[in-house]
Coordinates of C-alpha atoms and ligand atoms in Angstrom, one line a residue:
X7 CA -100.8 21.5 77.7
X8 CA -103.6 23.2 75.9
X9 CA -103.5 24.6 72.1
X10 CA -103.8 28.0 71.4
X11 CA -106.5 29.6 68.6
X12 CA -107.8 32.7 67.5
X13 CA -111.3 32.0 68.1
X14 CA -112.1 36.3 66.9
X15 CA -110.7 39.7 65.9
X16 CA -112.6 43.2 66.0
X17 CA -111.4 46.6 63.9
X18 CA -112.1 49.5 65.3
X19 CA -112.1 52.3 62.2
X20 CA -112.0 56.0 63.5
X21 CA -115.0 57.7 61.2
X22 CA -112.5 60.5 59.7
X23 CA -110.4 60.0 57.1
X24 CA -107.5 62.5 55.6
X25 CA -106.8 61.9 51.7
X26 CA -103.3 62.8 49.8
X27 CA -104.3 65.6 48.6
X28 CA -106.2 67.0 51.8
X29 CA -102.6 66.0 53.7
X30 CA -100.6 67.6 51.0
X31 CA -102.7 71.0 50.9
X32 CA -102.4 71.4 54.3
X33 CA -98.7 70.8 54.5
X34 CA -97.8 73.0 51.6
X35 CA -99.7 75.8 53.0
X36 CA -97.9 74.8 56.6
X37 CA -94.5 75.1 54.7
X38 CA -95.8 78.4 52.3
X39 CA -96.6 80.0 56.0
X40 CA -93.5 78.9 57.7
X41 CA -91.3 80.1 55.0
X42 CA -93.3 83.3 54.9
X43 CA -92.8 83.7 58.2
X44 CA -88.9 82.5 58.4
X45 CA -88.2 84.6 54.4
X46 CA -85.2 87.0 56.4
X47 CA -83.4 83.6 57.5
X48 CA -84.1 81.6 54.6
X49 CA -82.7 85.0 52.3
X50 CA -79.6 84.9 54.9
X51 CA -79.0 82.0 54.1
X52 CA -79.3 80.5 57.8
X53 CA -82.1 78.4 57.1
X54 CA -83.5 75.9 54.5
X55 CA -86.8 77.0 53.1
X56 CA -89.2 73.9 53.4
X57 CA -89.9 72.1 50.0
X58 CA -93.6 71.0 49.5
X59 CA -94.5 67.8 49.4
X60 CA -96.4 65.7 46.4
X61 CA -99.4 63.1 46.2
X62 CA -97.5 61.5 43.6
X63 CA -94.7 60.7 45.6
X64 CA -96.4 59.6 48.8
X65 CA -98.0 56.9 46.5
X66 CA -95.1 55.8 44.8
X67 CA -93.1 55.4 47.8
X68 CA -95.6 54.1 50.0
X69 CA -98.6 52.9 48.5
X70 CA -100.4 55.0 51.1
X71 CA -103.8 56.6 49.2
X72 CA -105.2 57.8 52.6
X73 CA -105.6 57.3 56.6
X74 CA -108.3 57.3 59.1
X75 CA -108.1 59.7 62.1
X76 CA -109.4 60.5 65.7
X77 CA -109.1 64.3 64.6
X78 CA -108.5 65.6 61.3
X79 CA -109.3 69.3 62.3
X80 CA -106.0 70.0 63.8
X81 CA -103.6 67.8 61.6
X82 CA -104.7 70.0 58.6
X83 CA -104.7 73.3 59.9
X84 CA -101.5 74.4 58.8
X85 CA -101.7 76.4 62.5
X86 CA -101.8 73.5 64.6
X87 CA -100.8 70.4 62.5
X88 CA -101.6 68.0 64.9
X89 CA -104.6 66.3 66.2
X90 CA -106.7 68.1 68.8
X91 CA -108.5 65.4 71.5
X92 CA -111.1 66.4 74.0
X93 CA -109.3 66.4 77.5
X94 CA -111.1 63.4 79.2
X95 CA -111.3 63.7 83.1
X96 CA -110.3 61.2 84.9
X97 CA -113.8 59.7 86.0
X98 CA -114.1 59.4 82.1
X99 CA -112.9 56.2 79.8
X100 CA -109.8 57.3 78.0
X101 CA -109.7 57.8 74.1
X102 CA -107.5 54.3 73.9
X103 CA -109.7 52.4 75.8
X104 CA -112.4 53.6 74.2
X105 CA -111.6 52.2 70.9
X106 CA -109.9 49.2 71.8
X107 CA -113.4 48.5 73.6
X108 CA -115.1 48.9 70.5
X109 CA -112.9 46.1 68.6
X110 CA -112.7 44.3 71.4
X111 CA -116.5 44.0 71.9
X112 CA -116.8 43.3 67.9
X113 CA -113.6 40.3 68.8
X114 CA -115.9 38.7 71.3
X115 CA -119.0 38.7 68.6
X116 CA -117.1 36.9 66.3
X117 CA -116.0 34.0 68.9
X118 CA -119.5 33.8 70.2
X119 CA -118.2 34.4 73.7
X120 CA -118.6 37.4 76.4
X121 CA -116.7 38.7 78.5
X122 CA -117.4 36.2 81.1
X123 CA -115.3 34.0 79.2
X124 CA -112.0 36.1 79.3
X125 CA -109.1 35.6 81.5
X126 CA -106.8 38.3 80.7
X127 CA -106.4 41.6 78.5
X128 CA -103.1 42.8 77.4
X129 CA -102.7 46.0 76.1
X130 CA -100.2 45.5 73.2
X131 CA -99.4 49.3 71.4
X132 CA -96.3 51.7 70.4
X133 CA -97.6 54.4 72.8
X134 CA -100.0 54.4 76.1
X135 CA -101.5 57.5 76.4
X136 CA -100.7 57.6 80.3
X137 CA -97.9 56.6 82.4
X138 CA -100.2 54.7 84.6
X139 CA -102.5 52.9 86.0
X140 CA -101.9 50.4 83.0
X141 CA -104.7 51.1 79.8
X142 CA -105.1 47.5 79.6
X143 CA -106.5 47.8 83.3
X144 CA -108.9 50.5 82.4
X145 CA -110.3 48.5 79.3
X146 CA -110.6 45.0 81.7
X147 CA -112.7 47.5 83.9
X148 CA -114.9 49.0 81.4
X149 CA -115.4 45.4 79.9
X150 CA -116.1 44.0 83.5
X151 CA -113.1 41.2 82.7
X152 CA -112.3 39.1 86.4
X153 CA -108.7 38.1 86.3
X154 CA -105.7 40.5 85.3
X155 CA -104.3 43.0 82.8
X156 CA -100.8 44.4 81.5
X157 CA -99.7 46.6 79.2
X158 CA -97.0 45.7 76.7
X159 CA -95.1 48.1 74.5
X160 CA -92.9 46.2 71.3
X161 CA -93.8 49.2 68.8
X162 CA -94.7 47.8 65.9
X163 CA -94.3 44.6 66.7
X164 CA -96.8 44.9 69.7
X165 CA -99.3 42.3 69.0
X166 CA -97.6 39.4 67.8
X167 CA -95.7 39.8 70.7
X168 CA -98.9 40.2 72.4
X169 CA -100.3 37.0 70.9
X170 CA -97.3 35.3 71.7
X171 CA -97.5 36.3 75.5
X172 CA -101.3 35.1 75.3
X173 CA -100.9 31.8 73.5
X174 CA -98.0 30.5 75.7
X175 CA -100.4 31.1 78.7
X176 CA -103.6 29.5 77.1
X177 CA -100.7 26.7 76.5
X178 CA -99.2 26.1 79.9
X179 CA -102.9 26.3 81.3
X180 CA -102.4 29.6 83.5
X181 CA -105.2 31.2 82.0
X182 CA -108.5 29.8 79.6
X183 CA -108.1 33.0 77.3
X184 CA -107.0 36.6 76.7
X185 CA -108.2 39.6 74.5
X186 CA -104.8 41.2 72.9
X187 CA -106.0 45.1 72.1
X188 CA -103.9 47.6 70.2
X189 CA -105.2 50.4 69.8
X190 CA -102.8 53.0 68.6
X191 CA -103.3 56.8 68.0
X192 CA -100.7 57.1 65.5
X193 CA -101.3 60.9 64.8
X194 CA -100.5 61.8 68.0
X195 CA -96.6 61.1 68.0
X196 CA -96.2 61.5 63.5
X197 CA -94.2 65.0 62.9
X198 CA -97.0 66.2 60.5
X199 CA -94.7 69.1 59.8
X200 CA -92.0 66.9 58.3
X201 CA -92.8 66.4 54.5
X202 CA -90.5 62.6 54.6
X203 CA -92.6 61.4 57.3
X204 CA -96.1 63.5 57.4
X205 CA -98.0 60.4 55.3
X206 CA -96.8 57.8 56.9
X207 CA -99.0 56.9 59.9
X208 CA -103.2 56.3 60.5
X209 CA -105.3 55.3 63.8
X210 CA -107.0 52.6 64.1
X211 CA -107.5 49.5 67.3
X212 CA -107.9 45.9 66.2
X213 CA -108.3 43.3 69.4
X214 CA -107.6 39.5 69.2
X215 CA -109.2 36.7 71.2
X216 CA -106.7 33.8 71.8
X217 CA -108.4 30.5 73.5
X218 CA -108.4 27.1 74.5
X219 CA -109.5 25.6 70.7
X220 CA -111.3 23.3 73.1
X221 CA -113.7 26.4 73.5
X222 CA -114.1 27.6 70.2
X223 CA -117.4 27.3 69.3
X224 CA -117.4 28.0 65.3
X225 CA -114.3 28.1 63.1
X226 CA -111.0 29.0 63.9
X227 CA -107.5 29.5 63.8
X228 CA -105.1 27.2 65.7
X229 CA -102.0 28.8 66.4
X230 CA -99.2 26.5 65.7
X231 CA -96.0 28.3 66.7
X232 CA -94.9 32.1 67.8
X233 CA -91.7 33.6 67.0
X234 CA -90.4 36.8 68.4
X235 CA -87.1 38.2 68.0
X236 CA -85.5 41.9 68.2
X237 CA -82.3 43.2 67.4
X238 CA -81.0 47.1 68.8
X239 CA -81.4 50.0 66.7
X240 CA -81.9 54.0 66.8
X241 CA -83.1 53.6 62.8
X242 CA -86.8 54.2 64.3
X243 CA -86.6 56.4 67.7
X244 CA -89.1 58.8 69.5
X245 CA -87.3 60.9 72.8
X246 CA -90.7 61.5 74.3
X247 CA -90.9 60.3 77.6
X248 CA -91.3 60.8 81.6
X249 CA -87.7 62.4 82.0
X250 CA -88.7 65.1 79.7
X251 CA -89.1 68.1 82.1
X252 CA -85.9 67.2 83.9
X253 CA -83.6 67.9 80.9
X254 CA -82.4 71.5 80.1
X255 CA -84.8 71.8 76.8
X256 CA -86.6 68.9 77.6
X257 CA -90.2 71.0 77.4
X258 CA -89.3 72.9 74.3
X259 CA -91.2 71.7 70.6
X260 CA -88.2 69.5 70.1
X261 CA -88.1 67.4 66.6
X262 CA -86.9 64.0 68.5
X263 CA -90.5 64.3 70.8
X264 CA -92.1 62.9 67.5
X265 CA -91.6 59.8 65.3
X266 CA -88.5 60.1 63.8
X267 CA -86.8 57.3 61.3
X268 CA -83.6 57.1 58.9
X269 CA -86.5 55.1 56.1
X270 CA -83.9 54.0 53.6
X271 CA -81.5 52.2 56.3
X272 CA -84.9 50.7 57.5
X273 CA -86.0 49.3 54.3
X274 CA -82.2 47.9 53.6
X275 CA -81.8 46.7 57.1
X276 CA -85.3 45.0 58.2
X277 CA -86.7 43.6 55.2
X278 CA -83.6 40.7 55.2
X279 CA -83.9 40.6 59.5
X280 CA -88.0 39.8 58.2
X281 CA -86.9 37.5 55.3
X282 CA -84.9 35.3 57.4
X283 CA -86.5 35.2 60.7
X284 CA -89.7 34.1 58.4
X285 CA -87.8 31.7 56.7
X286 CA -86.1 30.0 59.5
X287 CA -89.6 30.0 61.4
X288 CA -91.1 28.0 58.9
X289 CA -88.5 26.0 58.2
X290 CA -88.2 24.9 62.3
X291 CA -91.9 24.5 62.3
X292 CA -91.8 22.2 58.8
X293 CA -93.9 24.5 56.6
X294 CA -92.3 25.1 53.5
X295 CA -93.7 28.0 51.0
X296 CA -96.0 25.9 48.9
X297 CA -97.7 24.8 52.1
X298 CA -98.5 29.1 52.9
X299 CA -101.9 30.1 52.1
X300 CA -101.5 33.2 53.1
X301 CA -99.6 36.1 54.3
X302 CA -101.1 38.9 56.3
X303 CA -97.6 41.0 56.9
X304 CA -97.1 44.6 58.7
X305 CA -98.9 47.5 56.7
X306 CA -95.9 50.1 56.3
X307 CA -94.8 50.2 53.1
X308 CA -95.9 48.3 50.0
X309 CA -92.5 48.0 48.3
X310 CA -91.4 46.2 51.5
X311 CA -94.8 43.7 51.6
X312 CA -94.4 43.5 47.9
X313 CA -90.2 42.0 48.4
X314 CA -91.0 40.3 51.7
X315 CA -94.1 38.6 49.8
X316 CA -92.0 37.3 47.0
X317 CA -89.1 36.2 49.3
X318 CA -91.3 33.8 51.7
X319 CA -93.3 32.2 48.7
X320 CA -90.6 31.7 46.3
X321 CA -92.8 33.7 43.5
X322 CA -94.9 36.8 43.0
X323 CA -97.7 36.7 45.2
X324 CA -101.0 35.9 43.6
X325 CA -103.5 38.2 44.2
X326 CA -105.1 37.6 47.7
X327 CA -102.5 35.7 48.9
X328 CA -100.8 39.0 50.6
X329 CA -103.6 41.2 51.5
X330 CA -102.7 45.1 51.7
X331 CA -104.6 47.1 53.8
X332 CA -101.9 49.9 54.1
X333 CA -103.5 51.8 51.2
X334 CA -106.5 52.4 52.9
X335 CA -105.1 52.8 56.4
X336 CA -101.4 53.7 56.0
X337 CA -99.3 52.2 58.5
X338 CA -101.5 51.8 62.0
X339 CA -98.1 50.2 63.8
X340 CA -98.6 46.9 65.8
X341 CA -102.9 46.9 64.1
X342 CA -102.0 46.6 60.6
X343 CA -101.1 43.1 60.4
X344 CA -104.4 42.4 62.5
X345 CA -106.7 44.0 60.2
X346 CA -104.9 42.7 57.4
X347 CA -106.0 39.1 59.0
X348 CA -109.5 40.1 60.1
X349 CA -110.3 41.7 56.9
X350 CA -109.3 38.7 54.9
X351 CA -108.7 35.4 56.6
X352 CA -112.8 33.8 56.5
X353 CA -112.4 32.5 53.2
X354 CA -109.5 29.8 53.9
X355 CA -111.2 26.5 54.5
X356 CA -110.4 23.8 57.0
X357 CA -106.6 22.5 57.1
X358 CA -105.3 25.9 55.2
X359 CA -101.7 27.4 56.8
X360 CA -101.4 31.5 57.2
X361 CA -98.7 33.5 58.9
X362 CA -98.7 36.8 60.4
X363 CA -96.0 38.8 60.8
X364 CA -95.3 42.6 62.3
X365 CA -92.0 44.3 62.3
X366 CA -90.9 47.9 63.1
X367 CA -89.0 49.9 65.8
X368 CA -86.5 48.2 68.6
X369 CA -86.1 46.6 65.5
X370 CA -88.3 44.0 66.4
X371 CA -90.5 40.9 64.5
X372 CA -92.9 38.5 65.4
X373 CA -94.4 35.8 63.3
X374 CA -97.6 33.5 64.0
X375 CA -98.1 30.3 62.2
X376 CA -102.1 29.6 61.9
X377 CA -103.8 26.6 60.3
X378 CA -107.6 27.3 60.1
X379 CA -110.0 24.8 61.6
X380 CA -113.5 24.8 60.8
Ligands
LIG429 N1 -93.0 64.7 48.8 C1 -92.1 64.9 47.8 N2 -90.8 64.5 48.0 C2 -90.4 64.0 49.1 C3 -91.3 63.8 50.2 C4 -92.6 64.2 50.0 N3 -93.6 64.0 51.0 N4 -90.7 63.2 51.2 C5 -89.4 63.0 50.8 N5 -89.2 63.5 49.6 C6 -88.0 63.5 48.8 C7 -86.8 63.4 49.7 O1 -86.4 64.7 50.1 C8 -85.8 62.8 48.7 O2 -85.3 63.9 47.9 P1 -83.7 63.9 47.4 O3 -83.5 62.6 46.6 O4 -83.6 65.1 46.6 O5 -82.9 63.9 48.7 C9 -86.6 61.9 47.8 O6 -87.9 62.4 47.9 C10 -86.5 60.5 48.2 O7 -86.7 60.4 49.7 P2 -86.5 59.1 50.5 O8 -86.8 59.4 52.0 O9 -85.2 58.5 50.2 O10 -87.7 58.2 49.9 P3 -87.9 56.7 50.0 O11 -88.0 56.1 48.7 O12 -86.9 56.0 50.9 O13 -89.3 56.5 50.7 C11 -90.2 56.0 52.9 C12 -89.5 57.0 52.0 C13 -90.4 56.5 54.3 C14 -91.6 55.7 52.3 C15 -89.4 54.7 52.8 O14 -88.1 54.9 53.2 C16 -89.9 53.6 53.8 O15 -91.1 53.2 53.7 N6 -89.1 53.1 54.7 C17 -89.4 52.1 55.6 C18 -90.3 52.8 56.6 C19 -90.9 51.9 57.6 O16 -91.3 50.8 57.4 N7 -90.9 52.4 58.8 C20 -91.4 51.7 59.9 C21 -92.2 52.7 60.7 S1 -92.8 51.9 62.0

């Protein structure tokens, strides 16, 4: 048996960014239009004029101050509201492998290592932009990676379930290492027309190199113990999918062919499912709270972090001790945890215990218990 460790990450940040009040102009002239448009109905009675939305409640609720995009051109034209991506032919990288080669290649820096060294990529995201051949292939291709590739789909939960899948096969010895990539295009599948949901989501890929420690070569963190678990439940629910054009409507601009989510039953139901699947991972692994030095947690909400923070430690959270990243990136699915941990994980010294933990759709969670080693 062999131990596991992050030996890098790698953030790939798209270069445009849409603020509150860019994302609340454009949807309150969407709605201003749409109710122009719909004013005989709405006066009829037979529909509901749509309500504007506010910068001061996306912050309040969310903590969200703004999000980086692949393309903000179409999401804030109250015509379109949605992004609008080049078509790539098929001779071309796709848009997904194209970032997560970027923090992939950034992952590798950091270890010291090059792709010689890597065994495996696994493609760990909410959405694949194809049906197939697998994006994780592509990306082993472009990165001229021997061995093998999978993609793996947990939604939010996609890379700790990712790094789980990795670090049990660095363990048993099958492979010497794997890059986990999730690169996720988040404004493809948000409803930007639906005021509860429009701030919600940002793009981003992070990528995660899991090795042998035996072949780190600077500091890094050992991965202890990976904890995955995932309970049924149509709280969070997209219908998108290959049977689409087989179903009477199935082409039509359906509401359910986007990200849809009952929020409050998700905050009541996940954030105790989180608590306690934290709580009873430390406890079988012997950490107790005053051995945590840190908490890099899922970037949806900061009212959940903010709860979820205070139930693992016992306390408030000091200041650093819970890194947010949310504000800047709003919620990036399976990334945010990831760059939560790249952006702020170097300053723990030698012997220090962290845990990562993403939760979401299915409903799923994943923790990873990390001690850094210098
Ligand atoms: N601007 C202004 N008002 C808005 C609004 C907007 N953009 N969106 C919703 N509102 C209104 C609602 O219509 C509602 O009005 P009502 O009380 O008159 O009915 C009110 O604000 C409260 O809405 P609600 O949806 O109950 O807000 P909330 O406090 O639950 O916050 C979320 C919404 C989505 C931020 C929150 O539920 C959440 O984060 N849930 C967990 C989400 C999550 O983690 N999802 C995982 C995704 S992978």
């Amino acid at each position: 048996m062999f131990t596991p460790a992050i030996t890098g990450t790698g953030v790939f940040t798209p270069s445009q960014t849409i603020t509150n009040a860019e994302l609340v102009a454009a949807f309150n002239a969407y709605a201003d239009k749409t109710n122009a448009e719909n004013a005989k109905a709405i006066a009829a009675g037979e529909m509901e004029p749509l309500a504007h939305s506010s910068e001061e409640f996306i912050l309040k609720a969310s903590g969200i101050e703004q999000r980086y995009v692949m393309d903000k051109s179409g999401v804030l034209n109250p015509e379109v509201m949605h992004p609008l991506l080049r078509q790539r032919g098929d001779d071309e990288p796709s848009i997904m492998a194209e970032m997560a080669l970027d923090a992939a290649k950034k992952a590798l820096a950091q270890a010291g290592k090059t792709v010689a060294d890597v065994d495996t990529v696994i493609c760990a995201a909410s959405n694949m932009e194809r049906a197939y051949p697998a994006l994780a292939i592509e990306i082993q291709d472009l990165l001229g990676i021997k061995g093998f590739a999978f993609d793996m789909n947990v939604a939010c939960s996609s890379a700790t379930f990712g790094i789980q899948a990795a670090a049990d096969m660095v363990r048993s010895g099958s492979i010497r290492s794997a890059l986990v990539v999730n690169p996720e295009i988040c404004s493809g599948h948000l409803e930007w027309r639906d005021r509860d949901c429009h701030f919600i989501f940002g793009d981003v890929a992070t990528a995660t190199l899991i090795e042998r420690s035996e072949d780190a070569t600077g500091a890094y963190f050992e991965i202890l113990s990976t904890r995955c678990a995932t309970s049924f439940s149509n709280n969070i629910r997209n219908n998108n999918g290959y049977l689409r054009r087989s179903r009477p409507d199935g082409v039509e601009d359906r509401r359910d062919m986007q990200f849809m989510q009952n929020g409050r039953k998700v905050f009541k139901e996940v954030l105790p499912m989180v608590s306690q699947h934290i709580a009873e991972h430390m406890e079988a692994e012997g950490v107790s709270n005053t051995d945590l030095k840190r908490l890099w947690l899922h970037q949806a909400n900061k009212t959940m972090n903010d709860f979820i923070g205070k139930k693992v430690l016992g306390r408030t959270p000091e200041a650093g001790e819970q890194p947010n990243i949310l504000q800047d990136y709003a919620n990036t699915s399976s990334a945010g945890s990831i760059i939560a941990f790249s952006k702020y994980s170097d300053d723990l010294s030698a012997g220090d215990l962290g845990l990562i933990c993403s939760f979401g759709a299915g409903y799923s969670v994943g923790s990873v218990i990390l001690r850094r080693v210098s």
